Coordinates of C-alpha atoms in Angstrom, one line a residue:
X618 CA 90.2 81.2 85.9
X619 CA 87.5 83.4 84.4
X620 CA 86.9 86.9 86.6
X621 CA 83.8 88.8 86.4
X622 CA 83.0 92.1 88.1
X623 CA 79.9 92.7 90.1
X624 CA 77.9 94.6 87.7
X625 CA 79.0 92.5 84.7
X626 CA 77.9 89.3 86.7
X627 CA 74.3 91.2 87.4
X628 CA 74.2 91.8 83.6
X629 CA 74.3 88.3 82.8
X630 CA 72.0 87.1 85.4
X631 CA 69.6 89.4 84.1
X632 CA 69.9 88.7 80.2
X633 CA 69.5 84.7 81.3
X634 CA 66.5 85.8 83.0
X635 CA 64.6 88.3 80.5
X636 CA 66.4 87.3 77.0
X637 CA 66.5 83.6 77.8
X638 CA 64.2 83.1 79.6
X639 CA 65.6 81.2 82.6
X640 CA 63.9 81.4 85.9
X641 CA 65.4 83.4 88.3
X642 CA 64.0 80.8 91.0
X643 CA 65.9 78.1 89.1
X644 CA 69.3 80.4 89.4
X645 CA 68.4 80.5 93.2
X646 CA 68.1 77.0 93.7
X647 CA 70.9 75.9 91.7
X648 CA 73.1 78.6 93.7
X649 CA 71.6 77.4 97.0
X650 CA 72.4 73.4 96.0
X651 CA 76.2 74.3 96.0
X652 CA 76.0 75.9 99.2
X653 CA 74.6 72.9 100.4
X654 CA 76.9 70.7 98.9
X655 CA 80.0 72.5 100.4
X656 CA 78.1 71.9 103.6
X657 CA 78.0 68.7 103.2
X658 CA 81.0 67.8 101.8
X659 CA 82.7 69.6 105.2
X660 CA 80.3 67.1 107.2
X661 CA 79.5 64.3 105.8
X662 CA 76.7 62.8 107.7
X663 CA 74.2 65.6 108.4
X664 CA 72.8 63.8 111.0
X665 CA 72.1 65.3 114.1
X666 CA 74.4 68.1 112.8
X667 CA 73.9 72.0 113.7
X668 CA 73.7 74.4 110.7
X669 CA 73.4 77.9 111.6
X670 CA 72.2 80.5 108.7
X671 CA 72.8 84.1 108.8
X672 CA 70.4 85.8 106.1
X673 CA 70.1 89.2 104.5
X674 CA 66.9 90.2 103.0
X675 CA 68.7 90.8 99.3
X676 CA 68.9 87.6 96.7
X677 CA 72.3 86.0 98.5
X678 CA 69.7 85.5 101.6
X679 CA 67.3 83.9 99.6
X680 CA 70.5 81.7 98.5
X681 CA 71.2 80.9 102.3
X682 CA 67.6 80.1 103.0
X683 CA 67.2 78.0 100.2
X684 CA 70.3 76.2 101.2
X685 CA 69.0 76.0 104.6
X686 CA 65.6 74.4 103.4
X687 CA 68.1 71.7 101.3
X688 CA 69.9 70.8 104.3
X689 CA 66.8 70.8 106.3
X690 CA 65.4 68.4 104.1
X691 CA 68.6 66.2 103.8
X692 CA 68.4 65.4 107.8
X693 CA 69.9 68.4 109.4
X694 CA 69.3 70.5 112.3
X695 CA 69.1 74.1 110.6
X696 CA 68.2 77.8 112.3
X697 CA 68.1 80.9 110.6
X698 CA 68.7 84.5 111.7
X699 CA 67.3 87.4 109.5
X700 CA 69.5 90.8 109.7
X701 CA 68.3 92.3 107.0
X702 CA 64.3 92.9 107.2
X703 CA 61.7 90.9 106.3
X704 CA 59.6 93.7 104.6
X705 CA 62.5 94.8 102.3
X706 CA 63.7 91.1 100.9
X707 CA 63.4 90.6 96.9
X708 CA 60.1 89.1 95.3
X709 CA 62.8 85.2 95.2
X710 CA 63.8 85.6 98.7
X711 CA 60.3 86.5 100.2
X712 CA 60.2 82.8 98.2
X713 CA 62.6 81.4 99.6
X714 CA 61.8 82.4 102.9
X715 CA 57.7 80.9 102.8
X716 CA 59.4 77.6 101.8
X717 CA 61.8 77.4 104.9
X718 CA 59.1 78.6 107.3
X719 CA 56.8 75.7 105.4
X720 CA 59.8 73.2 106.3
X721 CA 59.6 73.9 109.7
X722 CA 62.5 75.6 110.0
X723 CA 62.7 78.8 112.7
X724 CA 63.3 82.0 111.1
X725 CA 64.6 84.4 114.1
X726 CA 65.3 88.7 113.8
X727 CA 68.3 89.0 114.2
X728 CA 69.1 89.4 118.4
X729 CA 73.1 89.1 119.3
X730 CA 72.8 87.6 122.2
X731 CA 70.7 84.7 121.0
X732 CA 72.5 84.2 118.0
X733 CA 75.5 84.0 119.8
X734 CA 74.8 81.6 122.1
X735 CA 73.0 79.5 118.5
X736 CA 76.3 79.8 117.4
X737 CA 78.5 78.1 119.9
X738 CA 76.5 75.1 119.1
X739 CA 77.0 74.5 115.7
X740 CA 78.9 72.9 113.1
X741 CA 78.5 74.8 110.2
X742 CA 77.5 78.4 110.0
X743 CA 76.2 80.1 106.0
X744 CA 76.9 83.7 105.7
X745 CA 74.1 84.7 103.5
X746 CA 73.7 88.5 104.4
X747 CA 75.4 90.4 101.7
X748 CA 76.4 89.5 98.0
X749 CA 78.3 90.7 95.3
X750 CA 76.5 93.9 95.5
X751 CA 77.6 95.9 98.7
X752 CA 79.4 98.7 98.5
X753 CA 78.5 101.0 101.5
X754 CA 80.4 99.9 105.2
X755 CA 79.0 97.0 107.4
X756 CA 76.9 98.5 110.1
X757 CA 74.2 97.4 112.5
X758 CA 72.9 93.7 112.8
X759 CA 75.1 92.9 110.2
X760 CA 78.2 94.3 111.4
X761 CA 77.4 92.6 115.0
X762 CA 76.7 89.5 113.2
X763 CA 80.0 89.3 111.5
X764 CA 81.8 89.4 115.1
X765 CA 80.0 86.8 116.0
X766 CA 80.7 84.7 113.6
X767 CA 84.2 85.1 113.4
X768 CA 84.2 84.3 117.1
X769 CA 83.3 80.8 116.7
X770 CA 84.9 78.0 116.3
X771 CA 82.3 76.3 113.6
X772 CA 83.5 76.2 109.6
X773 CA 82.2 79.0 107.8
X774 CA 80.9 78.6 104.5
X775 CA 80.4 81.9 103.0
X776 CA 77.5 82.4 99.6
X777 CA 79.1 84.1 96.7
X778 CA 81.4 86.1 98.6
X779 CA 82.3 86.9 102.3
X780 CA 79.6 89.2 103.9
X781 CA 82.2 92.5 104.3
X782 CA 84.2 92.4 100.9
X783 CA 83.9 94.3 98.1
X784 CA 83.3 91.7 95.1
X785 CA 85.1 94.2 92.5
X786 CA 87.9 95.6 94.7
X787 CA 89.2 93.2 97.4
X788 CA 88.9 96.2 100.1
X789 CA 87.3 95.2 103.1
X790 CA 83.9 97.3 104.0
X791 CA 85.2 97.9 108.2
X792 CA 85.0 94.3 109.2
X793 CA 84.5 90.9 107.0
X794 CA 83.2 87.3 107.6
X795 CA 86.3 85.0 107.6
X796 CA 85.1 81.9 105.6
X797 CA 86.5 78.7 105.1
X798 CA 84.8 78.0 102.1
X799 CA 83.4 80.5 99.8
X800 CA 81.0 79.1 97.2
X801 CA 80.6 81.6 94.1
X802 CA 78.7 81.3 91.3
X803 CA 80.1 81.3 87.4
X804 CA 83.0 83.0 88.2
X805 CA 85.5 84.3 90.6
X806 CA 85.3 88.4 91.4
X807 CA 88.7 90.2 92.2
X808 CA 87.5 90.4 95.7
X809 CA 88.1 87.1 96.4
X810 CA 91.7 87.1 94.6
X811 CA 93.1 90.6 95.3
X812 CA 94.0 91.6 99.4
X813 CA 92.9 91.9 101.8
X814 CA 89.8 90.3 100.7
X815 CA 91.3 87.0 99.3
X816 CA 92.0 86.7 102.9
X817 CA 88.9 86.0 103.9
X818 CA 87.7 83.8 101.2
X819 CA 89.4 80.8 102.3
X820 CA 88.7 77.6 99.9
X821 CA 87.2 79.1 96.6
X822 CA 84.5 77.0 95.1
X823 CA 83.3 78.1 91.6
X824 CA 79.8 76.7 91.2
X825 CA 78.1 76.6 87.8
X826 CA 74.5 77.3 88.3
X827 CA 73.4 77.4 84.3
X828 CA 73.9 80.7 82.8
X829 CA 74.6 80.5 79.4
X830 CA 78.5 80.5 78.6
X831 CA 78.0 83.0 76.1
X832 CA 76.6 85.0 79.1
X833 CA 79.1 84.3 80.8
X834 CA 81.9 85.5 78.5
X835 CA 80.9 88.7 77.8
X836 CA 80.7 89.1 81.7
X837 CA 84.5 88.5 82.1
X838 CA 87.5 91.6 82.6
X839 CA 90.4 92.0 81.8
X840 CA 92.0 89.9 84.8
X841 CA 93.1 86.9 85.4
X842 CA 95.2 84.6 87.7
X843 CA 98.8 83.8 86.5
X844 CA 99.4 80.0 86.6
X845 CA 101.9 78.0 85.7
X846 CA 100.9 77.2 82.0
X847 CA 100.8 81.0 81.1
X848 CA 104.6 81.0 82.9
X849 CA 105.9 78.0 80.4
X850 CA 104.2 80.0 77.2
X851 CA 106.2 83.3 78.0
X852 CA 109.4 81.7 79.0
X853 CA 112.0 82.5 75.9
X854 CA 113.4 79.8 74.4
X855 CA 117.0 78.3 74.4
X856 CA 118.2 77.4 71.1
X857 CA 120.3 74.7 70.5
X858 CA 123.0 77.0 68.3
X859 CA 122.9 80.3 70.2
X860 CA 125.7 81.8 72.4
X861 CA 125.8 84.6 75.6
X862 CA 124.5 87.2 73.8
X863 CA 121.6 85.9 72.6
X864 CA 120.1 85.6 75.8
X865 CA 120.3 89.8 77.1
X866 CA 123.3 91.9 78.4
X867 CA 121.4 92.9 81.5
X868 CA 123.0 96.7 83.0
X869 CA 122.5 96.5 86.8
X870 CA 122.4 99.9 88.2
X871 CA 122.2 99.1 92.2
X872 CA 124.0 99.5 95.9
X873 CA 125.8 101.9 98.0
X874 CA 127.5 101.8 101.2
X875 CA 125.7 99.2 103.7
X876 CA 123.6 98.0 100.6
X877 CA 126.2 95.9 98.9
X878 CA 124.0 93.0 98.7
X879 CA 121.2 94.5 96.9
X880 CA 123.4 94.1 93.7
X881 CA 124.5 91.1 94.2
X882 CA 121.2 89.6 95.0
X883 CA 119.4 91.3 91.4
X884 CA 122.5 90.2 89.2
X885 CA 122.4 86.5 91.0
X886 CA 118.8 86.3 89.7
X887 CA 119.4 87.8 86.7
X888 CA 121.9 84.9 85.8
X889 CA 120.1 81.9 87.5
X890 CA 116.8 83.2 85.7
X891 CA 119.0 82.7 82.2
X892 CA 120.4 86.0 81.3
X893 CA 123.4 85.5 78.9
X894 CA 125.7 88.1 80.5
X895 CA 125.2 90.7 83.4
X896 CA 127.0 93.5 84.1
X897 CA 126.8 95.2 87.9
X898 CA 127.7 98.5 88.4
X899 CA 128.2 99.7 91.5
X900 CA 129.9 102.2 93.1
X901 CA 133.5 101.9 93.8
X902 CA 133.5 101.8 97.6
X903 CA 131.8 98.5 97.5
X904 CA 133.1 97.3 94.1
X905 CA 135.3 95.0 96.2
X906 CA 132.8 93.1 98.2
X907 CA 130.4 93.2 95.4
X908 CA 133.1 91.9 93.1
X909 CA 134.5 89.0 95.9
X910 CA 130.9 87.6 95.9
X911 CA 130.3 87.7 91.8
X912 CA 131.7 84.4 89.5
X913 CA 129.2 84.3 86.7
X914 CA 128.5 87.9 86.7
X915 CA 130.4 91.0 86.0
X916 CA 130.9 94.0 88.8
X917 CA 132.7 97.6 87.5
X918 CA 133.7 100.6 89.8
X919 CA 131.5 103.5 89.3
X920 CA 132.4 106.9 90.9
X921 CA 131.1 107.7 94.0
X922 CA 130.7 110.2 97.0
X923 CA 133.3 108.3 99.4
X924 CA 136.0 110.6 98.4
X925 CA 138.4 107.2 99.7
X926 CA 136.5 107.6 103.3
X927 CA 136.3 104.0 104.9
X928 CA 133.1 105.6 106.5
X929 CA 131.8 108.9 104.9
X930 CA 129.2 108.8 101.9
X931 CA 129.3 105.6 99.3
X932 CA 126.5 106.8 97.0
X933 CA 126.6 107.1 93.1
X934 CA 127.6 110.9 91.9
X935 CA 126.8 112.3 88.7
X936 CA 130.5 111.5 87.2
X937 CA 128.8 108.3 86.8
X938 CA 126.1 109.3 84.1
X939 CA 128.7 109.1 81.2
X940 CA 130.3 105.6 82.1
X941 CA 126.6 104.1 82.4
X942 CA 125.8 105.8 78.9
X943 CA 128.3 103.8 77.4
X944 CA 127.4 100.7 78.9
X945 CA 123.7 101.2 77.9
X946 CA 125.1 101.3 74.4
X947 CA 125.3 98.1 74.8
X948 CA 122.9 96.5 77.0
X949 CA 119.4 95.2 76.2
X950 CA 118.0 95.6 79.2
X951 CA 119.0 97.9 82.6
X952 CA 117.6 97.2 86.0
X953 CA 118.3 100.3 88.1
X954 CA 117.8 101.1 92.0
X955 CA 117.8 98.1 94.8
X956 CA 120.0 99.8 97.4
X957 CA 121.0 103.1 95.7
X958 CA 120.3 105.2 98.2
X959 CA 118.5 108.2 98.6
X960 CA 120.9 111.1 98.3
X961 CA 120.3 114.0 95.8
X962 CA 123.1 113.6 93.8
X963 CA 122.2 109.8 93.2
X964 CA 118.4 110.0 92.9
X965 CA 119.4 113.0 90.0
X966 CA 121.6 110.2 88.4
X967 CA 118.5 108.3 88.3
X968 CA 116.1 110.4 86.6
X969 CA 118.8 111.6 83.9
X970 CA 119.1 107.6 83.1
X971 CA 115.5 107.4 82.3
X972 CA 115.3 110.3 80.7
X973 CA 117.7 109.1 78.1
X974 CA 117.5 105.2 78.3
X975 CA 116.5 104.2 75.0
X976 CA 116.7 100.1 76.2
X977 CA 113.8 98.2 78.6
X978 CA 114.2 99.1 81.8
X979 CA 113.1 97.9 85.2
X980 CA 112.8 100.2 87.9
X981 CA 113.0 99.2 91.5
X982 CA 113.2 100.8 95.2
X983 CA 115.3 103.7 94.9
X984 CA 115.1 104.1 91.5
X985 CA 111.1 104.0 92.2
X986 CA 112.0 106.9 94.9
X987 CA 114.1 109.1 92.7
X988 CA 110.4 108.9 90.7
X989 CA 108.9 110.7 93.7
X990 CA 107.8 114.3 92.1
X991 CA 109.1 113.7 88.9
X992 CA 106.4 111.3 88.1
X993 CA 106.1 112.9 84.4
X994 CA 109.3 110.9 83.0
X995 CA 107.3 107.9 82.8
X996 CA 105.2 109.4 80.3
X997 CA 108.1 111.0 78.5
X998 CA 110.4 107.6 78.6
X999 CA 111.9 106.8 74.9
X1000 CA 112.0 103.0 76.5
X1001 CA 109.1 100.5 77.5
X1002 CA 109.5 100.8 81.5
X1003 CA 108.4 97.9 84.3
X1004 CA 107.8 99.7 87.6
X1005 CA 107.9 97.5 90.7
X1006 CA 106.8 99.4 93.9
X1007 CA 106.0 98.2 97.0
X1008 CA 102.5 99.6 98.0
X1009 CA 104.4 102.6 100.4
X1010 CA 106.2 103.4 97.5
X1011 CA 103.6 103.3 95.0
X1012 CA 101.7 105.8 97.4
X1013 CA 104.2 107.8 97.4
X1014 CA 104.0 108.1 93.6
X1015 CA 100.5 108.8 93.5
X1016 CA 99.0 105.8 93.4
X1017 CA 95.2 106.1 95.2
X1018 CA 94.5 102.5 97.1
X1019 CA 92.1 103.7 99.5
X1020 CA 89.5 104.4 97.2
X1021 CA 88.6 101.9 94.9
X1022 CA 91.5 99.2 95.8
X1023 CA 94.8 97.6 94.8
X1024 CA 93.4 96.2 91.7
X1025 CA 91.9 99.7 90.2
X1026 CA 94.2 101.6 91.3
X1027 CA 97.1 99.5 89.4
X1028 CA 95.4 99.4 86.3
X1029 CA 94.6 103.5 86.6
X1030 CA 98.0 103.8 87.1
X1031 CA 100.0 101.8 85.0
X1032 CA 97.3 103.5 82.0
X1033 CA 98.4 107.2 82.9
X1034 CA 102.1 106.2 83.0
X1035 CA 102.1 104.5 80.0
X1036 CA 103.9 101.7 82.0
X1037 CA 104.1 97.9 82.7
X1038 CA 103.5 97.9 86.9
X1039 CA 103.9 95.3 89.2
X1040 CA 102.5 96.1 92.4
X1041 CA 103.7 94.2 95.4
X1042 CA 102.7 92.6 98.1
X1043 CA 100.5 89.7 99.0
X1044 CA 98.7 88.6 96.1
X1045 CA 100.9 90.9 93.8
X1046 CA 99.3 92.5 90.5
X1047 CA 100.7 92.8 87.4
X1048 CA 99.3 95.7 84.9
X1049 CA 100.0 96.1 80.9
X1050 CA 99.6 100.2 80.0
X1051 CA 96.8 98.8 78.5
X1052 CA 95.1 97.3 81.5
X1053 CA 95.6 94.0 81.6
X1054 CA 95.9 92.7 85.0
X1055 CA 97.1 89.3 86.3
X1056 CA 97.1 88.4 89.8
X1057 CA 99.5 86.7 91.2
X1058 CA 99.4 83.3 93.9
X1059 CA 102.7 82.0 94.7
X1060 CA 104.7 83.0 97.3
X1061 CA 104.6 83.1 101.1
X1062 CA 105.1 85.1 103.9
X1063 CA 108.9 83.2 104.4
X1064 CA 109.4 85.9 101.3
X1065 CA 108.6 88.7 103.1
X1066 CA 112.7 89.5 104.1
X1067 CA 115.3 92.3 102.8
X1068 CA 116.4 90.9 99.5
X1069 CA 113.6 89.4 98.1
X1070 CA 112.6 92.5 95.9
X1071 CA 116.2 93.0 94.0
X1072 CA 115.8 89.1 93.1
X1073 CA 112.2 90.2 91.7
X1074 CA 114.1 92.3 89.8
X1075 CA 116.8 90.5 88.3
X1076 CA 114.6 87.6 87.4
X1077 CA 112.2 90.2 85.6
X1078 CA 115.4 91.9 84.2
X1079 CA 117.0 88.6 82.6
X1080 CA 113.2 87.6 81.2
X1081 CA 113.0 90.6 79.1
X1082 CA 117.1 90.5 78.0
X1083 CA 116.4 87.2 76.6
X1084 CA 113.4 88.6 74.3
X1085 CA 110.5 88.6 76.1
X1086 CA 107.3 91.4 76.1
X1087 CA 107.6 93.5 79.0
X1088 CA 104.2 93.2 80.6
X1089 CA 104.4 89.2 79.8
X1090 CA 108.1 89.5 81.9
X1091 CA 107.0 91.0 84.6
X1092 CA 104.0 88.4 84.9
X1093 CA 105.8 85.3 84.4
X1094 CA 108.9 87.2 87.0
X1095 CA 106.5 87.3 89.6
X1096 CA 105.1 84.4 89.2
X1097 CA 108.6 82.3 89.2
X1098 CA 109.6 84.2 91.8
X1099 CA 107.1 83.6 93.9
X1100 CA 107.3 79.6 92.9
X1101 CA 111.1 79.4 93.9
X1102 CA 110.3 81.2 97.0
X1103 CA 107.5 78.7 97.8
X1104 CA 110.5 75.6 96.8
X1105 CA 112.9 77.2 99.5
X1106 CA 110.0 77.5 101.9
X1107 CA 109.1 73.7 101.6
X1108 CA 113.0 72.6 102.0
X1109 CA 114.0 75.6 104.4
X1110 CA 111.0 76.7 106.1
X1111 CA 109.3 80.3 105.9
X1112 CA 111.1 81.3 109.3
X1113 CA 114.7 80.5 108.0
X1114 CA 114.8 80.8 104.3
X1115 CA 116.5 83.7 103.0
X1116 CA 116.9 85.5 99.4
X1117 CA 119.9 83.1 98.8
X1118 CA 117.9 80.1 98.8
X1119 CA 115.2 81.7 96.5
X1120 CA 117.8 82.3 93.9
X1121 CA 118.8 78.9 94.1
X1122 CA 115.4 77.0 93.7
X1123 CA 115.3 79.4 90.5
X1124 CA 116.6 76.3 88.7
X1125 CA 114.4 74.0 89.8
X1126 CA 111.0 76.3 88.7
X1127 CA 112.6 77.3 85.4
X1128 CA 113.5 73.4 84.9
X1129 CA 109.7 72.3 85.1
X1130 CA 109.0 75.0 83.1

């Protein structure tokens, strides 16, 4: 899917305009055709249908009230109410706007009352009010026009993006148009990929409206959306004459008293996602659940704070640091942190294993805690290193959402900290230290259970032991993972499927892969 960012998408209307020499009414009409064909394609038979068109006075109103005059002409029953002014609108909309008053069509101000009770009415409403281009809070007509739209019960087919989001950042501007359809124009903008905004975009259309496709290109970032195809190219592959230990000795540094499942579930995953041996360390007030539920993977004691108390501590200790040292001697990989615990001794433990890891590692939950303050031995690691926060976590590290959005803030991020990040959540982002992004779209809310973030983990882990790039690890991990999580959901259900089952339909992704 090719991604463009508002200004970049500006630039390239404006070279087809002025350097080629297309114009910009053409643009319009084109854009306000596909409007009108989502329209119709929700409807069908326009006749005697109610199409209700909310339009701003900038160019994505002169879309709507193009697309109204098309649906006007094509048998419909079409109003339109103007929030932004009619002295302000651009030289095309002031257009647009002579040729829908010419169709007969009524052009209202903007009044909330009336518009509300126009809207109960239809079928169809057009958010045309704000573009790519806003960046300032919804306020006014427009913001009262947005609650009455998402009050209705009519589809809502949104022009270029939702009235409300931010086209480069996903945030939403204090309240949003919820569309059903969204109807964009040469390409996709983060804001309707990246939360919350992809949450009001609803059905994505791209529409081609005739800029040149070299145009085009040089309008595109450095995003993408992960699919399945880019998961096949960057899974390793299985020789026929290879053995264990070509496919990654993947060190799991994870658990503590309460939390013995965390290790269990990351080395699980680490195995199902292909990993040729796995080795669990955990410390050894646990060791014998962790090792009663292990068969294809290998558990070892690790001193701890337990002091032989059935009750009292069961955290990692420093005496640990040497034993692990040896073992990273021979690992290719280490995943440190689901359910470590916060304690001093063991998030010290933590930081002196970065410090010194000379192998990939993958850093999760408390190992991503034991970062907070210390932020600096990122940028000092001797190792390539895949962060995977959760978004409390990643604030606690620093990381700025608030201000310009998951997306940015990731890619700032992962570029100071010389690291490979994958930020979690809905929509998850992956980050090279270079800035590459991908965005993420499997997965479902059934995922959203204790659990699911340690099998993240191993799956990235075991990726990377068996050869692959880091940042293209962490892509294709969350991608997978999100894949077998959507298998277990459609055989389990999102209310009763658990880690377990993720881990299990692991196989079946990897299999079609």
């Amino acid at each position: 899917m090719r991604i463009s960012g508002a200004k970049e998408m500006k630039g390239a209307d404006e070279r087809a305009i002025f350097e080629r020499g297309i114009p910009s009414l053409t643009l319009m009409e084109t854009a306000a055709g596909s409007i009108a064909k989502a329209v119709i394609d929700i409807l069908g038979s326009l006749n005697k249908r109610r199409i209700v068109v909310f339009s701003g006075s900038g160019n994505n109103g002169g879309d709507g009230l193009a697309a109204a005059r098309i649906l006007k002409l094509e048998g419909a029953d079409v109003g339109v109410w103007m929030t932004g002014s009619r002295d302000r609108v651009t030289r095309d909309t002031a257009v647009m706007l002579a040729r829908a008053l010419e169709c007969s069509i009524p052009v209202r101000d903007f009044s909330p009352a009336e518009a509300k009770s126009d809207c109960k009415g239809a079928d169809v409403i057009i958010d045309a009010m704000f573009g790519i281009g806003l960046n300032s809070h919804m306020r006014g007509a427009a913001r009262d026009a947005v609650n009455i739209i998402n009050s209705c019960s009519a589809a809502v087919v949104a022009a270029d993006i939702a009235s409300g989001v931010e086209a480069d950042t996903g945030r939403v501007l204090g309240c949003a148009v919820n569309a059903d359809v969204t109807v964009t124009f040469s390409c996709a903008k983060p804001g309707h990929l990246i939360e919350p905004g992809c949450c009001c975009t609803g059905k994505l259309i791209i529409a081609d409206i005739g800029l040149p496709d070299d145009l085009v290109e040089s309008s595109l970032l450095d995003v993408d959306v992960f699919t399945r195809r880019e998961a096949g190219e960057r899974l390793p592959v299985r020789r026929p004459v290879s053995h264990k230990g070509d496919y990654g000795k993947i060190l799991v540094i994870a658990g503590s008293r309460g939390y013995s499942g965390a290790p269990s579930l990351a080395a699980s995953a680490a195995s199902r996602a292909g990993a040729g041996i796995v080795w669990v360390g955990v410390p050894a007030c646990i060791y014998p659940i962790v090792a009663q539920k292990s068969s294809e993977v290998m558990p070892f004691p690790l001193p701890d704070d337990s002091a032989g108390s059935s009750w009292r501590g069961g955290a990692l200790t420093m005496e640990a640091l040497e034993p692990l040292r040896a073992k990273l001697e021979s690992a290719t990989v280490c995943l440190i942190g689901p359910g470590l615990g916060r304690s001093e001794e063991t998030q010290r433990l933590i930081r002196e294993i970065i410090s010194g890891c000379s192998v990939p590692l993958v850093i999760d939950a408390d190992g991503i805690n034991a970062l907070e303050g210390h932020i600096d031995l990122l940028k000092s690691a001797r190792c390539p290193v895949i962060l995977t926060p959760h978004e409390g976590e990643f604030a606690r590290l620093g990381g700025d959402m608030e201000k310009h959005g998951r997306l940015y803030a990731a890619q700032s991020f992962a570029a100071e900290n010389k690291c490979t990040l994958v930020l979690k959540g809905h929509r998850s982002i992956t980050v090279s230290p270079g800035g590459r992004a991908f965005v993420n779209t499997t997965g479902n809310a059934g995922m959203a259970k204790g659990g699911s973030g340690d099998v993240l983990a191993g799956v990235i882990a075991a990726l990377v032991g068996q050869g692959a790039e880091p940042f293209d690890a962490a892509a294709a991990g969350v991608w997978i993972h999100g894949a077998a999580g959507d298998a277990a959901a459609a055989k389990f259900g999102m209310y009763s499927m658990s880690p377990d089952d993720t881990i299990s339909a692991l196989s079946e992704i990897l299999r079609t892969l």
